[in-house]
mmCIF file of C-alpha atoms and ligand atoms in Angstrom:
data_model
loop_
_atom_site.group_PDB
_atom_site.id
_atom_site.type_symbol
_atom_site.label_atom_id
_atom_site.label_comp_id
_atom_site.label_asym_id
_atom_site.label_seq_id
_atom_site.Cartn_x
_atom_site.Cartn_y
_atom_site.Cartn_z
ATOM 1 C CA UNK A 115 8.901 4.732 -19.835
ATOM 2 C CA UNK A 116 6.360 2.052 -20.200
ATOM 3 C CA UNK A 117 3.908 4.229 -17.893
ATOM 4 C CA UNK A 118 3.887 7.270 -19.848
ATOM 5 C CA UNK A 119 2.285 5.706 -22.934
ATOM 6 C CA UNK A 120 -0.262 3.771 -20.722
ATOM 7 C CA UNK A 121 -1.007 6.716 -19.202
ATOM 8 C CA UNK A 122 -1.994 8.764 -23.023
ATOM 9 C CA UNK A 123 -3.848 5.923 -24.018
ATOM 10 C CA UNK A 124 -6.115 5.877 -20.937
ATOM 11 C CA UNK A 125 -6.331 10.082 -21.197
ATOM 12 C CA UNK A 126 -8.019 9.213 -24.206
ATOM 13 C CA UNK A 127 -10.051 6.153 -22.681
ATOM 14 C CA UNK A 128 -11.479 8.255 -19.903
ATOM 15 C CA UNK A 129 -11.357 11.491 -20.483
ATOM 16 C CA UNK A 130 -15.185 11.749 -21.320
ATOM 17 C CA UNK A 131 -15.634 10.082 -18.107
ATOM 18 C CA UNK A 132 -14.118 11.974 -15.567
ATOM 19 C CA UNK A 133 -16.147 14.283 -13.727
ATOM 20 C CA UNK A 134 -15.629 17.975 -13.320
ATOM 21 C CA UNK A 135 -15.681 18.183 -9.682
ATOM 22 C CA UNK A 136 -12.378 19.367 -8.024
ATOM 23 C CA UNK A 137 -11.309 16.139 -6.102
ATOM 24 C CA UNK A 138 -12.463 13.609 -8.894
ATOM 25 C CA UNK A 139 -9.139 11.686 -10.652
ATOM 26 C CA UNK A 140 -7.385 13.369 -13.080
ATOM 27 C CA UNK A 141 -8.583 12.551 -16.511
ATOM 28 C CA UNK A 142 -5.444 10.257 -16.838
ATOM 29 C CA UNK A 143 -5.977 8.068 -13.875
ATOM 30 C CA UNK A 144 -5.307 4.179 -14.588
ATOM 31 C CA UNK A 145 -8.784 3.422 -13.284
ATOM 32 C CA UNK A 146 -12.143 4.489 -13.522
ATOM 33 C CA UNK A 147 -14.231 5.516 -10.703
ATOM 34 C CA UNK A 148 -17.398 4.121 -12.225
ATOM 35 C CA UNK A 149 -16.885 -0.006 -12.522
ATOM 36 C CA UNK A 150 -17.044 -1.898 -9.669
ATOM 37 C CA UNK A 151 -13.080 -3.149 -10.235
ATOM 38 C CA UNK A 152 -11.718 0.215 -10.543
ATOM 39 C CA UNK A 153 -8.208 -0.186 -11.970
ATOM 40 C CA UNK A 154 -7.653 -1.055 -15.752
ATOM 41 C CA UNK A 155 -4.834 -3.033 -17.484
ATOM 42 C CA UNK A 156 -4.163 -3.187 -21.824
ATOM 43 C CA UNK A 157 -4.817 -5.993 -23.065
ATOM 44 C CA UNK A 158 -3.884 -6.898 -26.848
ATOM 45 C CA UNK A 159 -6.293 -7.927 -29.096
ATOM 46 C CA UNK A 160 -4.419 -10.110 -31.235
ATOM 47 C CA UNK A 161 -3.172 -9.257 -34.810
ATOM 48 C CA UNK A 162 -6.062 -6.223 -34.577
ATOM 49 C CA UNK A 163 -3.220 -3.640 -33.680
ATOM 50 C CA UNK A 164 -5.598 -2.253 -30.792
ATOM 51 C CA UNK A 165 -5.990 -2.589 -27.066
ATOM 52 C CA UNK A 166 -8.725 -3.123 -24.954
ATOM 53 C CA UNK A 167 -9.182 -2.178 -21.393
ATOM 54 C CA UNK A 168 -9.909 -5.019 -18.832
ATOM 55 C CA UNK A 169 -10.326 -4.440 -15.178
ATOM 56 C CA UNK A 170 -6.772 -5.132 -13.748
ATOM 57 C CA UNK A 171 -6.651 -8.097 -10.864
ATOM 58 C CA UNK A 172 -6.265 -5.525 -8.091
ATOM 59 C CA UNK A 173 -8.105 -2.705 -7.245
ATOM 60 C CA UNK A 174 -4.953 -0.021 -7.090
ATOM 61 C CA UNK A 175 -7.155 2.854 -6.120
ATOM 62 C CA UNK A 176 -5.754 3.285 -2.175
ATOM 63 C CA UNK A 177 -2.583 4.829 -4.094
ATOM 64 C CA UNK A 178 -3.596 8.250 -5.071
ATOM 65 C CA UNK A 179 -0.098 9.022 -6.462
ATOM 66 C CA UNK A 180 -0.505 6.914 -9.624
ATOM 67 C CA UNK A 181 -0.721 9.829 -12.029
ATOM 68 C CA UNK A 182 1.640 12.499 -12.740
ATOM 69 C CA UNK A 183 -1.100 14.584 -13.254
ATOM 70 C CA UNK A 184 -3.006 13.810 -10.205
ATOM 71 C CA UNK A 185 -3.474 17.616 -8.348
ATOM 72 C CA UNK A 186 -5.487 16.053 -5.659
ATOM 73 C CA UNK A 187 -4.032 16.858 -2.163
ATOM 74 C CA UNK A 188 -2.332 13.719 -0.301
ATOM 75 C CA UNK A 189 -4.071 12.699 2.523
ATOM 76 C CA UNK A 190 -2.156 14.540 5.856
ATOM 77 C CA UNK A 191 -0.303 12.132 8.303
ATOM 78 C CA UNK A 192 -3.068 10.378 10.564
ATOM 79 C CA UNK A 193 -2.435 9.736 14.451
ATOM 80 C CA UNK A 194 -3.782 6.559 15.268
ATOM 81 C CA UNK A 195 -5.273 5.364 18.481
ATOM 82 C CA UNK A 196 -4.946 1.769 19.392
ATOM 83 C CA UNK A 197 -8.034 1.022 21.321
ATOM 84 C CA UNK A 198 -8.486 -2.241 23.869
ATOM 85 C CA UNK A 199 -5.960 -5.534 24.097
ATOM 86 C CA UNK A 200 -4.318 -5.552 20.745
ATOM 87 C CA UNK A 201 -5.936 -9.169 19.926
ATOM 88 C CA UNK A 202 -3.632 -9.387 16.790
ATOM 89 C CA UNK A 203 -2.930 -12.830 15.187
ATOM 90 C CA UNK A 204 1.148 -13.234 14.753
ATOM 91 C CA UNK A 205 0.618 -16.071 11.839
ATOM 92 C CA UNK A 206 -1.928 -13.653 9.953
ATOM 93 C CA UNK A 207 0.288 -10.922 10.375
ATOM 94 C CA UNK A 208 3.037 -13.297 8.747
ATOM 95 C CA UNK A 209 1.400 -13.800 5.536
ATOM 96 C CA UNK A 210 0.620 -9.816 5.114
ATOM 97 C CA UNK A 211 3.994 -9.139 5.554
ATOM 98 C CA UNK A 212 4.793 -11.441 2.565
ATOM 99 C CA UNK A 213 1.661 -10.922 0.769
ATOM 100 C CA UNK A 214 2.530 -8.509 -2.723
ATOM 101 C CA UNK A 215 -0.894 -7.527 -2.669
ATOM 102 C CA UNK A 216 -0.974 -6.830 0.663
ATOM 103 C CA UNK A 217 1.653 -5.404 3.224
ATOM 104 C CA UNK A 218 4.645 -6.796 0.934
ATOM 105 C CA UNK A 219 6.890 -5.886 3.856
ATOM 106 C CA UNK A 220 9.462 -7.619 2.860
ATOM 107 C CA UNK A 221 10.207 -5.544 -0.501
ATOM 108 C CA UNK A 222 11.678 -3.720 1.884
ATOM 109 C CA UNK A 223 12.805 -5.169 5.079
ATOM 110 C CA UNK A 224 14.507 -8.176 6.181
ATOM 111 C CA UNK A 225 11.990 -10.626 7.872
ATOM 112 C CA UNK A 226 12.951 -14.184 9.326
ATOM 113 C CA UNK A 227 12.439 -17.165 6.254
ATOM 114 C CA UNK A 228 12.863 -14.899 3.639
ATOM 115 C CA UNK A 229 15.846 -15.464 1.711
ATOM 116 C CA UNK A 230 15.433 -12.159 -0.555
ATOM 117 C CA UNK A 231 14.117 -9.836 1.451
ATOM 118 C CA UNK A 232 14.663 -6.078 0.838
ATOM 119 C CA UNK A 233 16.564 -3.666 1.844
ATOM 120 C CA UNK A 234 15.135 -0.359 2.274
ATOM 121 C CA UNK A 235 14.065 0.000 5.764
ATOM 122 C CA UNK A 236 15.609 -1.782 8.609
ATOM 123 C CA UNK A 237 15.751 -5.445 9.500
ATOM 124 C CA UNK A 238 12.602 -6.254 11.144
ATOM 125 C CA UNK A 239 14.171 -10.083 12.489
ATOM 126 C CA UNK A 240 14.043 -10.285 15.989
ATOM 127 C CA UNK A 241 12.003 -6.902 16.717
ATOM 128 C CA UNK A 242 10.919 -7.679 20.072
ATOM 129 C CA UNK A 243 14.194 -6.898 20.990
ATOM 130 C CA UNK A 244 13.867 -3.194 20.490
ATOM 131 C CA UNK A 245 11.016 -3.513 23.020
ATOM 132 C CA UNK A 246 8.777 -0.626 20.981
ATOM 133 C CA UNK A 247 4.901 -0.419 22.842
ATOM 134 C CA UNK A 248 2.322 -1.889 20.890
ATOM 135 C CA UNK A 249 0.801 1.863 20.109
ATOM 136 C CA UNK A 250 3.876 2.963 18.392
ATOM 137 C CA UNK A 251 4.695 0.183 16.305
ATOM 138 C CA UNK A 252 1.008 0.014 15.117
ATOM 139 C CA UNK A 253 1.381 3.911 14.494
ATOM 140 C CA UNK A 254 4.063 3.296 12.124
ATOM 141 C CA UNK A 255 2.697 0.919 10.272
ATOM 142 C CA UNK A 256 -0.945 3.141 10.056
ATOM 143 C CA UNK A 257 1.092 5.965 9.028
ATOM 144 C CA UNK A 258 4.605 6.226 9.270
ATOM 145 C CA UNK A 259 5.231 10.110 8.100
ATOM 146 C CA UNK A 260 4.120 10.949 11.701
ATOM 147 C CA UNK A 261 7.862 10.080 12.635
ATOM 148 C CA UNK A 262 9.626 10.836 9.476
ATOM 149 C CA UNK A 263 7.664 13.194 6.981
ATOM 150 C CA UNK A 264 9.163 11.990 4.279
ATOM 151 C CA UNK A 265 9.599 8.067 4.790
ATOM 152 C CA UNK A 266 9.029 5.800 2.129
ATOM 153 C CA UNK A 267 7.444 3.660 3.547
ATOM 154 C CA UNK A 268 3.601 3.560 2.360
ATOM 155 C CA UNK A 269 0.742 5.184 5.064
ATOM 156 C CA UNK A 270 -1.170 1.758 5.513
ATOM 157 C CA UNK A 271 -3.963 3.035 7.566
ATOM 158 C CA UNK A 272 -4.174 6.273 6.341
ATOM 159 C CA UNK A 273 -4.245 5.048 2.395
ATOM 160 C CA UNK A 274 -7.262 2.298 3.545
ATOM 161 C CA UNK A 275 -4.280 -0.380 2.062
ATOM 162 C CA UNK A 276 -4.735 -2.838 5.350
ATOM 163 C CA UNK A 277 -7.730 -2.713 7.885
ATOM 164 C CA UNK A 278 -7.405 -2.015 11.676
ATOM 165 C CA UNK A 279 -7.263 -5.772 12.299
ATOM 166 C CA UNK A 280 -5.067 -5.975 9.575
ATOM 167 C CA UNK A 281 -2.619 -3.815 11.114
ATOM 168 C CA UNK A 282 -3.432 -5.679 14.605
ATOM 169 C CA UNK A 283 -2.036 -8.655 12.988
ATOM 170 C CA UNK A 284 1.003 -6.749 11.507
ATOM 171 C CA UNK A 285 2.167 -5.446 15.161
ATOM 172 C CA UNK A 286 1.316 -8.992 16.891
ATOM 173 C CA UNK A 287 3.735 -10.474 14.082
ATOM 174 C CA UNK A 288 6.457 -8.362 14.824
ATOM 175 C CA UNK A 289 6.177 -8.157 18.483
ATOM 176 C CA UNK A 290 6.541 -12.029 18.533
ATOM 177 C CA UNK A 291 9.457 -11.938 16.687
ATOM 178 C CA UNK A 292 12.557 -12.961 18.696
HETATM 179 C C1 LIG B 499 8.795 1.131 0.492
HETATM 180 C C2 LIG B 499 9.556 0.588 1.581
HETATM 181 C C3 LIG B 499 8.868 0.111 2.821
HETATM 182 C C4 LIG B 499 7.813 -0.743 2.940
HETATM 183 C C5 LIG B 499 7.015 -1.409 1.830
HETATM 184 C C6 LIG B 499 7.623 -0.960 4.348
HETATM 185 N N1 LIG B 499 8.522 -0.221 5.058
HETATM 186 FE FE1 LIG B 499 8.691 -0.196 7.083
HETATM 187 N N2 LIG B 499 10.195 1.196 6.945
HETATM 188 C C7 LIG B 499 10.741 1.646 5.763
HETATM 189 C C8 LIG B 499 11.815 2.591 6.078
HETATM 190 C C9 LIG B 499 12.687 3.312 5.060
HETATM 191 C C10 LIG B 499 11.890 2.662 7.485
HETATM 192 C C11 LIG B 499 12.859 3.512 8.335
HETATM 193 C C12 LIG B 499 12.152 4.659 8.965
HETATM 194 C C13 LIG B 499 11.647 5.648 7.968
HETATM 195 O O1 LIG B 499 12.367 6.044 7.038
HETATM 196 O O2 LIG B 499 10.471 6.026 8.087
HETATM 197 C C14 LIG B 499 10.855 1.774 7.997
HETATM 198 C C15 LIG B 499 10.599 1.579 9.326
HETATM 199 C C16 LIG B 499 9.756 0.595 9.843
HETATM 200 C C17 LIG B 499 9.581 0.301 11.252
HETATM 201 C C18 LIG B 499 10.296 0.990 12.400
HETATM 202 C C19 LIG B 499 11.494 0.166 12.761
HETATM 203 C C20 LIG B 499 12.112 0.599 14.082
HETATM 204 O O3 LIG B 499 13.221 1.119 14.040
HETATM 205 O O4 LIG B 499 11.457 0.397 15.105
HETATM 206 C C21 LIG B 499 8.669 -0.702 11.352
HETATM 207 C C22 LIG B 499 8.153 -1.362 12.603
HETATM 208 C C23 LIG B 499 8.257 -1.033 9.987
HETATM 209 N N3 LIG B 499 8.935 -0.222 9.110
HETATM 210 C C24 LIG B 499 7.336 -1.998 9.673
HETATM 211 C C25 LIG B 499 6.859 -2.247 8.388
HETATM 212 C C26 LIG B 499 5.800 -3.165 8.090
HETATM 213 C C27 LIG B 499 5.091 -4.054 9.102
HETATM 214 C C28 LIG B 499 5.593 -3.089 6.752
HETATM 215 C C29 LIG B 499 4.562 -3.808 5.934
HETATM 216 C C30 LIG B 499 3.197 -3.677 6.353
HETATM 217 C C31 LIG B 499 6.547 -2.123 6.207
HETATM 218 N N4 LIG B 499 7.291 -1.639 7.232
HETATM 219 C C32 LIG B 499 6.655 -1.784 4.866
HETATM 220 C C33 LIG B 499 10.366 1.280 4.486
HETATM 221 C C34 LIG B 499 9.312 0.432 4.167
#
């Protein structure tokens, strides 16, 4: 696996950073809690036969499962409250859906425009149709192991991946969906 030698290399990278206390990273985590950027990518230094670590273009340190050696305890499933009108924007909601480093949605589900959409979790085109309330739909996208413990589909809220208005944006997208 490409990972697993990443993984070694950045043992050896951090491992005299890491600090002691009992919910820090695990020694082998691909990022390091100290620089502003957290996560770190190899990059080759040319016809040296060595690596260097870079900060990587996204900061991957909302998923706490990236190491096999990570002991830290998942965050539990989160009940959300929706609070006031849901003053979501449909067309921002849109581009999260198809953003990679955002929602990315559509890795797994089937949303309208998309020719390649994915095929994990149900077809999302024409949602209003299943005439869900505004509070449940933004509960599954904040956390969706309240309904199904093991889903695999990623806690947004809970995991900090997408802000409140974020996820505001997400429901008014779907709910406008005919
Ligand atoms: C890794 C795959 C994956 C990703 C990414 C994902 N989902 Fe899901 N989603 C699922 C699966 C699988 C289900 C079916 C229910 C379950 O297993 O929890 C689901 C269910 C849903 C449902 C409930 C559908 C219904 O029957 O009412 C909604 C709404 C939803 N997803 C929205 C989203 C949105 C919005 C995003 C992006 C922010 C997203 N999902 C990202 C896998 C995913």
């Amino acid at each position: 696996m490409r990972t697993a030698g990443t993984l070694a290399m950045l043992a050896l990278l951090l491992a005299g950073t890491a600090s002691a206390r009992a919910d820090a990273p695990p020694p082998d985590a691909v990022f390091d809690p100290g620089a502003p950027l957290k996560t770190l990518a190899p990059k080759v230094v040319v016809n040296s036969g060595k690596l260097e670590w870079v900060p990587f273009h996204r900061d991957l340190t909302s998923w706490p499962t990236l190491s096999h050696h990570d002991k830290r305890p998942t965050p539990r499933p989160v009940r959300a409250t929706l609070n006031g009108p849901l003053d979501g924007d449909a067309a921002r909601g849109r581009e999260l859906a198809m953003r990679p480093d955002k929602g990315y949605c559509i890795a797994c589900h089937a949303l309208p425009g998309e020719e390649w959409p994915g095929t994990v979790g149900v077809n999302l085109a024409g949602y209003q149709q299943h005439r869900n309330a505004d509070e449940l739909v933004f509960q599954q996208i904040f956390d969706a192991r309240v309904f199904n413990p093991n889903t695999v589909m990623p806690p947004y809220g809970t995991f900090g991946i997408l802000t409140e208005q974020e996820l505001r944006d997400l429901v008014a997208y779907l709910q406008s969906l005919e």
